[in-house]
PDB file of C-alpha atoms in Angstrom:
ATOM      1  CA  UNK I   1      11.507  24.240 -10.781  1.00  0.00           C
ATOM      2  CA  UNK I   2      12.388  25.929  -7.561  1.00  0.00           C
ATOM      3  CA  UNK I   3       9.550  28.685  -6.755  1.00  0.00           C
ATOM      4  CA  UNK I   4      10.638  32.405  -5.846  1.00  0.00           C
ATOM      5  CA  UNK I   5       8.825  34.582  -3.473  1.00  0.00           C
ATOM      6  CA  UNK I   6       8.298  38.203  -4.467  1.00  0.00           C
ATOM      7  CA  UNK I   7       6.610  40.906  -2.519  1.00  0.00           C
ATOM      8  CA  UNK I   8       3.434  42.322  -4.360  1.00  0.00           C
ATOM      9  CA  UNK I   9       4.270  45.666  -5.184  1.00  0.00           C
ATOM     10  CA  UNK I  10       6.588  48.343  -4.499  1.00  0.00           C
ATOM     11  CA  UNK I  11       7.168  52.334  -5.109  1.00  0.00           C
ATOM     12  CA  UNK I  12      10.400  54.213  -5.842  1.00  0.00           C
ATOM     13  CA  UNK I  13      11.227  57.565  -6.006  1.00  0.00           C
ATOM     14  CA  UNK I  14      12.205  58.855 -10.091  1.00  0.00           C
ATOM     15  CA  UNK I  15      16.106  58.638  -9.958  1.00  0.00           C
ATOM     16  CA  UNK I  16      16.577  56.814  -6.832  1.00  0.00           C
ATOM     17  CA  UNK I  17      17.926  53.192  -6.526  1.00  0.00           C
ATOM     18  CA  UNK I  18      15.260  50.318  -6.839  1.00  0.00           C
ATOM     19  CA  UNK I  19      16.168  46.942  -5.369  1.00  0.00           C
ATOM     20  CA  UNK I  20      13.724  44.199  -5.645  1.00  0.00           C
ATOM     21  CA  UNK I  21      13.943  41.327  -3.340  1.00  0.00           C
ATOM     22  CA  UNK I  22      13.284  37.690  -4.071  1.00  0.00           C
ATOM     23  CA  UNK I  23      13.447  34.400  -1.694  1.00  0.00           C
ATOM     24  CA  UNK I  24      14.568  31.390  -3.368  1.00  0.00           C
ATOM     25  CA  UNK I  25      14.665  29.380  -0.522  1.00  0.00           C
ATOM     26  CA  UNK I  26      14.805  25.759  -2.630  1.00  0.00           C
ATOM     27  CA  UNK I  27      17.005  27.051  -5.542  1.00  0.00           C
ATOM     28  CA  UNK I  28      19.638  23.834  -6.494  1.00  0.00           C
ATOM     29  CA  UNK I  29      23.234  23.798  -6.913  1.00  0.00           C
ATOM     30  CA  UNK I  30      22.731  24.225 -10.396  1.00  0.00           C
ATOM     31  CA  UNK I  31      20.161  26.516 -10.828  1.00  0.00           C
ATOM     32  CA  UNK I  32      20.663  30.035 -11.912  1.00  0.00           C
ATOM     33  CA  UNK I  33      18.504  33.461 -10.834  1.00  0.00           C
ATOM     34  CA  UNK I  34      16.668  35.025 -13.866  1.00  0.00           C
ATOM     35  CA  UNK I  35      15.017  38.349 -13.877  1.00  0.00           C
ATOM     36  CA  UNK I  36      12.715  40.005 -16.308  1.00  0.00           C
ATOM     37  CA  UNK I  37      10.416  42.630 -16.364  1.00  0.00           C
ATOM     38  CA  UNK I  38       7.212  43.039 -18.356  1.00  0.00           C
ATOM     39  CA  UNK I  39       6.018  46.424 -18.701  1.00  0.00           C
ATOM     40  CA  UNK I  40       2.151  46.733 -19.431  1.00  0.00           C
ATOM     41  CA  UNK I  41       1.060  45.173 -22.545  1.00  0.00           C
ATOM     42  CA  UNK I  42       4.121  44.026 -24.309  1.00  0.00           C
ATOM     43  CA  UNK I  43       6.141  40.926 -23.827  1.00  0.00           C
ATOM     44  CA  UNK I  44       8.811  40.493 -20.924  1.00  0.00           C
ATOM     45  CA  UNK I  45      12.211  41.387 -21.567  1.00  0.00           C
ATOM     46  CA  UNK I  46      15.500  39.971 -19.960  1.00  0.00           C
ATOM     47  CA  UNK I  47      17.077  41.780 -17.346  1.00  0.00           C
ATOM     48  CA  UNK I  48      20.129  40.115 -15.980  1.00  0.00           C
ATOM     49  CA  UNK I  49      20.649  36.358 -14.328  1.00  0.00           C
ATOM     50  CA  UNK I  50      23.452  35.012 -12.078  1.00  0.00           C
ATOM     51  CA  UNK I  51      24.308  31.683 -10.858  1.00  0.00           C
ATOM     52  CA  UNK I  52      26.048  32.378  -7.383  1.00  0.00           C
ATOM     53  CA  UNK I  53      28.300  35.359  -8.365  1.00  0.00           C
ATOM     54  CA  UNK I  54      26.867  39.173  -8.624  1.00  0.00           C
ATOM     55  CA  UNK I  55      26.462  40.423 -11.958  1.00  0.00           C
ATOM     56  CA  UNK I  56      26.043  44.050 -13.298  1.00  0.00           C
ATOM     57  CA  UNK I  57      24.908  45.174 -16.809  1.00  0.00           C
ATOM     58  CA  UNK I  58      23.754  48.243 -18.765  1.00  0.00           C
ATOM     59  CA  UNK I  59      20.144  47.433 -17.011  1.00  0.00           C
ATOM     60  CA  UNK I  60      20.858  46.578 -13.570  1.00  0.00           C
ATOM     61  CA  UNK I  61      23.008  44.558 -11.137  1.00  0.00           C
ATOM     62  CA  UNK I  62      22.297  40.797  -9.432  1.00  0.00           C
ATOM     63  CA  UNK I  63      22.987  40.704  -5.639  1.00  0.00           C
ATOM     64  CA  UNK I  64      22.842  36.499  -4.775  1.00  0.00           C
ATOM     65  CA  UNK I  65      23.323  36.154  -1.164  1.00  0.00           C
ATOM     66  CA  UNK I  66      26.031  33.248  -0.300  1.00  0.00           C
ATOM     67  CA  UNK I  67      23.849  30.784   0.718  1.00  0.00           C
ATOM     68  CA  UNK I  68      22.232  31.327  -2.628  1.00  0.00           C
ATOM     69  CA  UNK I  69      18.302  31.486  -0.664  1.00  0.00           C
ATOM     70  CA  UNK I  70      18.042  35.165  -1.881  1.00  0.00           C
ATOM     71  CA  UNK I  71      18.578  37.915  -4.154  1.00  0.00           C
ATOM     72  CA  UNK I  72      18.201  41.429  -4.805  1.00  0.00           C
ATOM     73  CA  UNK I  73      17.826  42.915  -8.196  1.00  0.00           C
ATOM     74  CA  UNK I  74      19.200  46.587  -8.432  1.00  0.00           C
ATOM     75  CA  UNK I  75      18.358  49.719 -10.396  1.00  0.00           C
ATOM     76  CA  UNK I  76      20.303  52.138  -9.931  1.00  0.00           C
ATOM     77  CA  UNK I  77      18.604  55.059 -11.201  1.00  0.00           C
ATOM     78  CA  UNK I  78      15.077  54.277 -11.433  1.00  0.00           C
ATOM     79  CA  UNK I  79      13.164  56.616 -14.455  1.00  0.00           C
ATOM     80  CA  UNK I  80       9.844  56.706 -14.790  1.00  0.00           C
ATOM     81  CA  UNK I  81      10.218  54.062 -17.576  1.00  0.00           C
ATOM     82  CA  UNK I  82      11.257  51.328 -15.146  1.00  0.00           C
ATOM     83  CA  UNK I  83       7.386  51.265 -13.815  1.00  0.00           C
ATOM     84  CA  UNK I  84       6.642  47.689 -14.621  1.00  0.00           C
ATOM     85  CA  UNK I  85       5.934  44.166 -13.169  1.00  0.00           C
ATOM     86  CA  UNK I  86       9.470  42.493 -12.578  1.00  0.00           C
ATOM     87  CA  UNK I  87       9.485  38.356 -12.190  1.00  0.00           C
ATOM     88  CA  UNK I  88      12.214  36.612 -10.322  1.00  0.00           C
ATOM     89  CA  UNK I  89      12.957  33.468 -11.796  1.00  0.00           C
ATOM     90  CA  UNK I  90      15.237  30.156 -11.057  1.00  0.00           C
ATOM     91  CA  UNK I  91      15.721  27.724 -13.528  1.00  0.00           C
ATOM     92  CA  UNK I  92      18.782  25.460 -14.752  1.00  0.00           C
ATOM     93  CA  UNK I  93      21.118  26.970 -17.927  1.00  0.00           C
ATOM     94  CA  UNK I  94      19.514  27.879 -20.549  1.00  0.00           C
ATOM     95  CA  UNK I  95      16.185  28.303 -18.643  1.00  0.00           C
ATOM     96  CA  UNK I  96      14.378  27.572 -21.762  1.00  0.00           C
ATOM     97  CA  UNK I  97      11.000  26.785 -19.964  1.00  0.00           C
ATOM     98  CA  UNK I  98      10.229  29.661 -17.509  1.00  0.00           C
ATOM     99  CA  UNK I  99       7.840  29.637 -14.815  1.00  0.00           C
ATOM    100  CA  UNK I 100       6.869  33.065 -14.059  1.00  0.00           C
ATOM    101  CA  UNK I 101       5.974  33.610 -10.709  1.00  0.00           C
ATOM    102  CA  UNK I 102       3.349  36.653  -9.266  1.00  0.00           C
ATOM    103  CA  UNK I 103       6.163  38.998  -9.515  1.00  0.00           C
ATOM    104  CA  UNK I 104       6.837  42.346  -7.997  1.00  0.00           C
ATOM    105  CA  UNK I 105       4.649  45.240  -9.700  1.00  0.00           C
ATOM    106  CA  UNK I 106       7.494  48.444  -9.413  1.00  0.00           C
ATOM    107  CA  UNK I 107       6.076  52.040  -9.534  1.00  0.00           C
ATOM    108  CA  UNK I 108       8.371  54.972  -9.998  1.00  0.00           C
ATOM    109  CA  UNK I 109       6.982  57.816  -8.550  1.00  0.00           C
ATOM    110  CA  UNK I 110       7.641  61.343  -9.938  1.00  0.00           C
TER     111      UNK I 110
ATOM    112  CA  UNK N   1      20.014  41.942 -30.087  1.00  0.00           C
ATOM    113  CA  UNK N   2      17.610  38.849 -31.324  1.00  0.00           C
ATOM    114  CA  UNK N   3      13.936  39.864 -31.981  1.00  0.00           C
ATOM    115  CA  UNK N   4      10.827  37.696 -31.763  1.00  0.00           C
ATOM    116  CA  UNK N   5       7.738  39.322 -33.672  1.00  0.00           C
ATOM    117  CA  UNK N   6       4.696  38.566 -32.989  1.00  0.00           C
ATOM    118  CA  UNK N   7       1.694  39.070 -35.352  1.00  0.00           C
ATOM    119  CA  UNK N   8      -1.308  40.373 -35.288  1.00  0.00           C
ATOM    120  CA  UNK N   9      -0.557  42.357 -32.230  1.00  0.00           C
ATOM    121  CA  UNK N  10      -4.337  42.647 -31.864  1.00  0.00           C
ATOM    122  CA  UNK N  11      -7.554  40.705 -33.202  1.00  0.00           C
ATOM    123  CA  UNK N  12     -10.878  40.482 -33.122  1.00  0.00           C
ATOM    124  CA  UNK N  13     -13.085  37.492 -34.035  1.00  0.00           C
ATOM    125  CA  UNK N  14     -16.676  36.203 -33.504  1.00  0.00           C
ATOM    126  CA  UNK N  15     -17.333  33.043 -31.510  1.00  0.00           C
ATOM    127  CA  UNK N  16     -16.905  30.354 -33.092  1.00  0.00           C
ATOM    128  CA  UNK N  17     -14.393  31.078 -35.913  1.00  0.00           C
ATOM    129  CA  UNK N  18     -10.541  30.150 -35.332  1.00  0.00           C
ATOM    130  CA  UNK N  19      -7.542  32.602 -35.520  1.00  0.00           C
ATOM    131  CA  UNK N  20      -3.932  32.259 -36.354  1.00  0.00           C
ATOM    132  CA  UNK N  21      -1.204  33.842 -34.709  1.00  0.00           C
ATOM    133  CA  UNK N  22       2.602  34.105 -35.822  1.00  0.00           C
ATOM    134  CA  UNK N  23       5.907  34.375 -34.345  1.00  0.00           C
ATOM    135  CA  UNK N  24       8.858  34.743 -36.361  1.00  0.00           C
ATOM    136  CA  UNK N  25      12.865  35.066 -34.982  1.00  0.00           C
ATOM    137  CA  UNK N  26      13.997  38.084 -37.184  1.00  0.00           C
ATOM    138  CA  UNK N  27      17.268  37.539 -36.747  1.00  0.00           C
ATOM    139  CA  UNK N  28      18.118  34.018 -35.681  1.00  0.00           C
ATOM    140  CA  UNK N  29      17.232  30.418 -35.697  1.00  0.00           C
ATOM    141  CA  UNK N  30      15.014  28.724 -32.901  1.00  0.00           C
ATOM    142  CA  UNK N  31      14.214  25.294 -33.001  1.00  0.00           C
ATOM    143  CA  UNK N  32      12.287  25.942 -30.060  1.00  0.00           C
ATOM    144  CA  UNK N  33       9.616  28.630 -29.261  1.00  0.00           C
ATOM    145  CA  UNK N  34       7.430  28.824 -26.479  1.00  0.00           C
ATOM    146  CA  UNK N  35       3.598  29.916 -26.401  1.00  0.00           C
ATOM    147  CA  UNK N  36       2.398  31.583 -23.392  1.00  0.00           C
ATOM    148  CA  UNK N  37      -0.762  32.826 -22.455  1.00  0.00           C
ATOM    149  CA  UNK N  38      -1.687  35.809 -19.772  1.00  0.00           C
ATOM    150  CA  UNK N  39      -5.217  36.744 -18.168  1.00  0.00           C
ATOM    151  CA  UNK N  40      -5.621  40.628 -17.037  1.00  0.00           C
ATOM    152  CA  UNK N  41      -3.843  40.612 -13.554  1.00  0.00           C
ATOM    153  CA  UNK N  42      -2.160  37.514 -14.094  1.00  0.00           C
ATOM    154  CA  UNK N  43       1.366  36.418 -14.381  1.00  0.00           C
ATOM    155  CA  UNK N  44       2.284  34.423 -18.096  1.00  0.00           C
ATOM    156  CA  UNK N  45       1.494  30.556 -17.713  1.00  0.00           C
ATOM    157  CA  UNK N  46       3.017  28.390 -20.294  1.00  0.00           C
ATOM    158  CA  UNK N  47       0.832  26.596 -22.736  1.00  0.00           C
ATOM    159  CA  UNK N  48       3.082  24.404 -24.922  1.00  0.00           C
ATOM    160  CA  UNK N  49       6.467  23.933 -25.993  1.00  0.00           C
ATOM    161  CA  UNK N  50       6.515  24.339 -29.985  1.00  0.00           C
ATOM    162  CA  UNK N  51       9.620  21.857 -31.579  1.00  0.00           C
ATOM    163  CA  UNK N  52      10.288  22.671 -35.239  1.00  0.00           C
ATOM    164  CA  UNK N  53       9.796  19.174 -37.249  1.00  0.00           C
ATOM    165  CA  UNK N  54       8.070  17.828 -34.629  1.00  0.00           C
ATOM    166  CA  UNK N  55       4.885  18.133 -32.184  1.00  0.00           C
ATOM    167  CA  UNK N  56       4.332  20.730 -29.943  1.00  0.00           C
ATOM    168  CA  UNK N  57       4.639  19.453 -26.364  1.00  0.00           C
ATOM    169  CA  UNK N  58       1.419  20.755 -23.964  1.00  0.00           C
ATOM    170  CA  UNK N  59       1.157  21.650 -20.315  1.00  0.00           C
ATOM    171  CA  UNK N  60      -1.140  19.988 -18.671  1.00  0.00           C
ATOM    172  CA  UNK N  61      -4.884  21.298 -18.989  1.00  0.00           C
ATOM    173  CA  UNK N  62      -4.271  22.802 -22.402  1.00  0.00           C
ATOM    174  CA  UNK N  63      -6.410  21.318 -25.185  1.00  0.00           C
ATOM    175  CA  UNK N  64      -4.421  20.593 -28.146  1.00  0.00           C
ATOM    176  CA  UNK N  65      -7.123  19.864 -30.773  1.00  0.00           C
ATOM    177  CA  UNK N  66      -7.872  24.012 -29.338  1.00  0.00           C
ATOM    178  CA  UNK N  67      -4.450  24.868 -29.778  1.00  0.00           C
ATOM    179  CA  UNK N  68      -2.985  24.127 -32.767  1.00  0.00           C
ATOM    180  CA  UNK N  69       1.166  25.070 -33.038  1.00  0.00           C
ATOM    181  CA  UNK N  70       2.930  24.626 -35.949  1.00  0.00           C
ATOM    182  CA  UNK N  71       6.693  24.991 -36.120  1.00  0.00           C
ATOM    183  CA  UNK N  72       7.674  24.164 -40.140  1.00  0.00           C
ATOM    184  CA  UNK N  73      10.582  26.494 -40.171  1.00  0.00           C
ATOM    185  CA  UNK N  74      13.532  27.398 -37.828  1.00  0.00           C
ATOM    186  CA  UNK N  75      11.726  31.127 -37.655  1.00  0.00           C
ATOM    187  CA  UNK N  76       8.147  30.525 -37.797  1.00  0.00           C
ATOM    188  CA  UNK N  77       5.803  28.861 -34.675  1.00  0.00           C
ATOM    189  CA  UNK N  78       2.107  29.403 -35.416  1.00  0.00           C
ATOM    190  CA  UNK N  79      -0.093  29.105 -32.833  1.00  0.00           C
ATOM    191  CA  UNK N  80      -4.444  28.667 -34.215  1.00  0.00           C
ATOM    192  CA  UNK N  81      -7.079  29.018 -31.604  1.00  0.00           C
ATOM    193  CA  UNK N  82      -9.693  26.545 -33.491  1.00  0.00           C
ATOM    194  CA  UNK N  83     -13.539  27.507 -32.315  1.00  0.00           C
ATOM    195  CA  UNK N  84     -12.660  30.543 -29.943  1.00  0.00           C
ATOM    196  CA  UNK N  85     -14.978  31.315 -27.501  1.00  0.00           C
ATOM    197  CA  UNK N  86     -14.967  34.506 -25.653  1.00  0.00           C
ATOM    198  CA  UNK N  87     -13.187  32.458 -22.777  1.00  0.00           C
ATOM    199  CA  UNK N  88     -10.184  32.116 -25.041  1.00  0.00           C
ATOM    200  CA  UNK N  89     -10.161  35.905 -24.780  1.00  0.00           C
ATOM    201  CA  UNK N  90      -6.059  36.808 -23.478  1.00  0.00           C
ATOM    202  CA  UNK N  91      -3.166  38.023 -24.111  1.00  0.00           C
ATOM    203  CA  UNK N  92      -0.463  35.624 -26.109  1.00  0.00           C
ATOM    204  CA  UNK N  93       3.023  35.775 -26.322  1.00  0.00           C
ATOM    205  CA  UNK N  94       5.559  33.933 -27.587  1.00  0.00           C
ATOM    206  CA  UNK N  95       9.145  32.994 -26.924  1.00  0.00           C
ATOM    207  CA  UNK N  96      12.506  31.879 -28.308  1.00  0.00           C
ATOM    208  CA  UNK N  97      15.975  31.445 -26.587  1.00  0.00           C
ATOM    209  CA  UNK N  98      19.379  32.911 -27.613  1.00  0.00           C
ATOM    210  CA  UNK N  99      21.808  30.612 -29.510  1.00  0.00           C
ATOM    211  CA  UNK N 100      23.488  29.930 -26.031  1.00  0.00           C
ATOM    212  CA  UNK N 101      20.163  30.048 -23.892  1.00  0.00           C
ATOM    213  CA  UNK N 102      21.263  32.465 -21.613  1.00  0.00           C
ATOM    214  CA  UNK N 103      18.488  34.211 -21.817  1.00  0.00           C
ATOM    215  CA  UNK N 104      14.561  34.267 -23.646  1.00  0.00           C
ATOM    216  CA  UNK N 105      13.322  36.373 -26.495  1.00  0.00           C
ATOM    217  CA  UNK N 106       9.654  37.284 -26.285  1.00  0.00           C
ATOM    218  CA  UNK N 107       7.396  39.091 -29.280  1.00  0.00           C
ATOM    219  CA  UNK N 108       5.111  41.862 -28.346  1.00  0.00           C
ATOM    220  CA  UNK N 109       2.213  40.013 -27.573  1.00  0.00           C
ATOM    221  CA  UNK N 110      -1.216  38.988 -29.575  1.00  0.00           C
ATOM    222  CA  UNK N 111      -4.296  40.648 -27.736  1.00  0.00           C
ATOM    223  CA  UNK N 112      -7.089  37.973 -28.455  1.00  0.00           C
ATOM    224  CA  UNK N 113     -10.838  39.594 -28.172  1.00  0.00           C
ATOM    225  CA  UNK N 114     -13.811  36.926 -28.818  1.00  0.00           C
ATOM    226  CA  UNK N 115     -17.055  38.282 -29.265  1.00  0.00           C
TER     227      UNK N 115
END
């Protein structure tokens, strides 16, 4: 599996936009971008993924850069309830093994 | 959407003794789950790969005499810790993909305390 780079930790203001970056510098043709979030104690939950297009959902949108090396996952309006560890992942379809990285711990400030 | 549940979503047990831990699909067949395990500060590391009808598949370093997974049904993976010691103290989790595997399922989490 490809590895993703994720800064640390970050802070965002309460109903600003978040975007979280990630560096995916090995990611193959055929390997898509997963993200997920785990907020404390509880199990991760799906986000959004893309494969070389950007995606948006309910949750957030999927910026992929064109040479695929990087991505930026977007909240638009951060709440207090986004506070949470979110995990970049790349994996082929179906991603049914995942490999969680060290993630990015998000903090939404009041 | 699909649910995993996870269950007990905490426990408790003395050195020694072994405890069993459930996941069920509520709302959908998996024929594969996944058992992951997380230490305080620590991102999830995958233990084993549990195959309903057939033998868990283990990452490397994980004892599976330790960790016993069962997968009998298409909504049930068990996972036993045989013997815990206070080592085997973590958070568990399990997972299950979507029909299409676009995307993973996880339950709650099992908070494991050995005393």
């Amino acid at each position: 599996d490809a590895k993703t780079t994720q800064p640390p930790s970050m802070d965002c203001a309460e109903g600003r936009a978040a975007n979280l970056p990630c560096n995916h510098s090995t990611i193959s043709g055929n390997e898509y971008v997963y993200w997920y979030r785990q907020i404390h104690s509880q199990g991760p939950q799906y986000i959004i993924h893309g494969l070389k297009n950007n995606e948006t959902n309910e949750m957030a949108s999927l910026i992929i850069t064109e040479d695929r090396k990087s991505s930026t996952l977007i909240l638009p309006h951060a709440t207090l309830r986004d506070t949470a560890v979110y995990y970049c992942i790349v994996g082929g379809f179906g991603n049914e093994k995942l490999t969680f990285g060290t993630g990015t711990r998000l903090t939404i400030i009041p | 959407g699909a649910v995993v549940s996870q269950h007990p979503s905490r426990v408790i047990c003395k050195s020694g003794t072994s405890v069993k831990i459930e996941c069920r699909s509520l709302d959908f067949q998996a024929t594969t789950m996944f058992w992951y395990r997380q230490f305080p500060k620590q991102s999830l590391m995958l233990m084993a790969t549990s195959n309903e009808g057939s033998k868990a598949t283990y990452e490397q370093g994980v004892e599976k005499d330790k960790f016993l997974i069962n997968h009998a049904s298409l909504t049930l993976s068990t996972l036993t810790v045989t013997s815990a010691h206070p080592e085997d103290s973590s958070f568990y989790i399990c997972s299950a993909p979507d029909r299409t595997f676009t995307e993973a399922f996880f339950g709650q989490g099992t908070r494991l305390t050995v005393v």
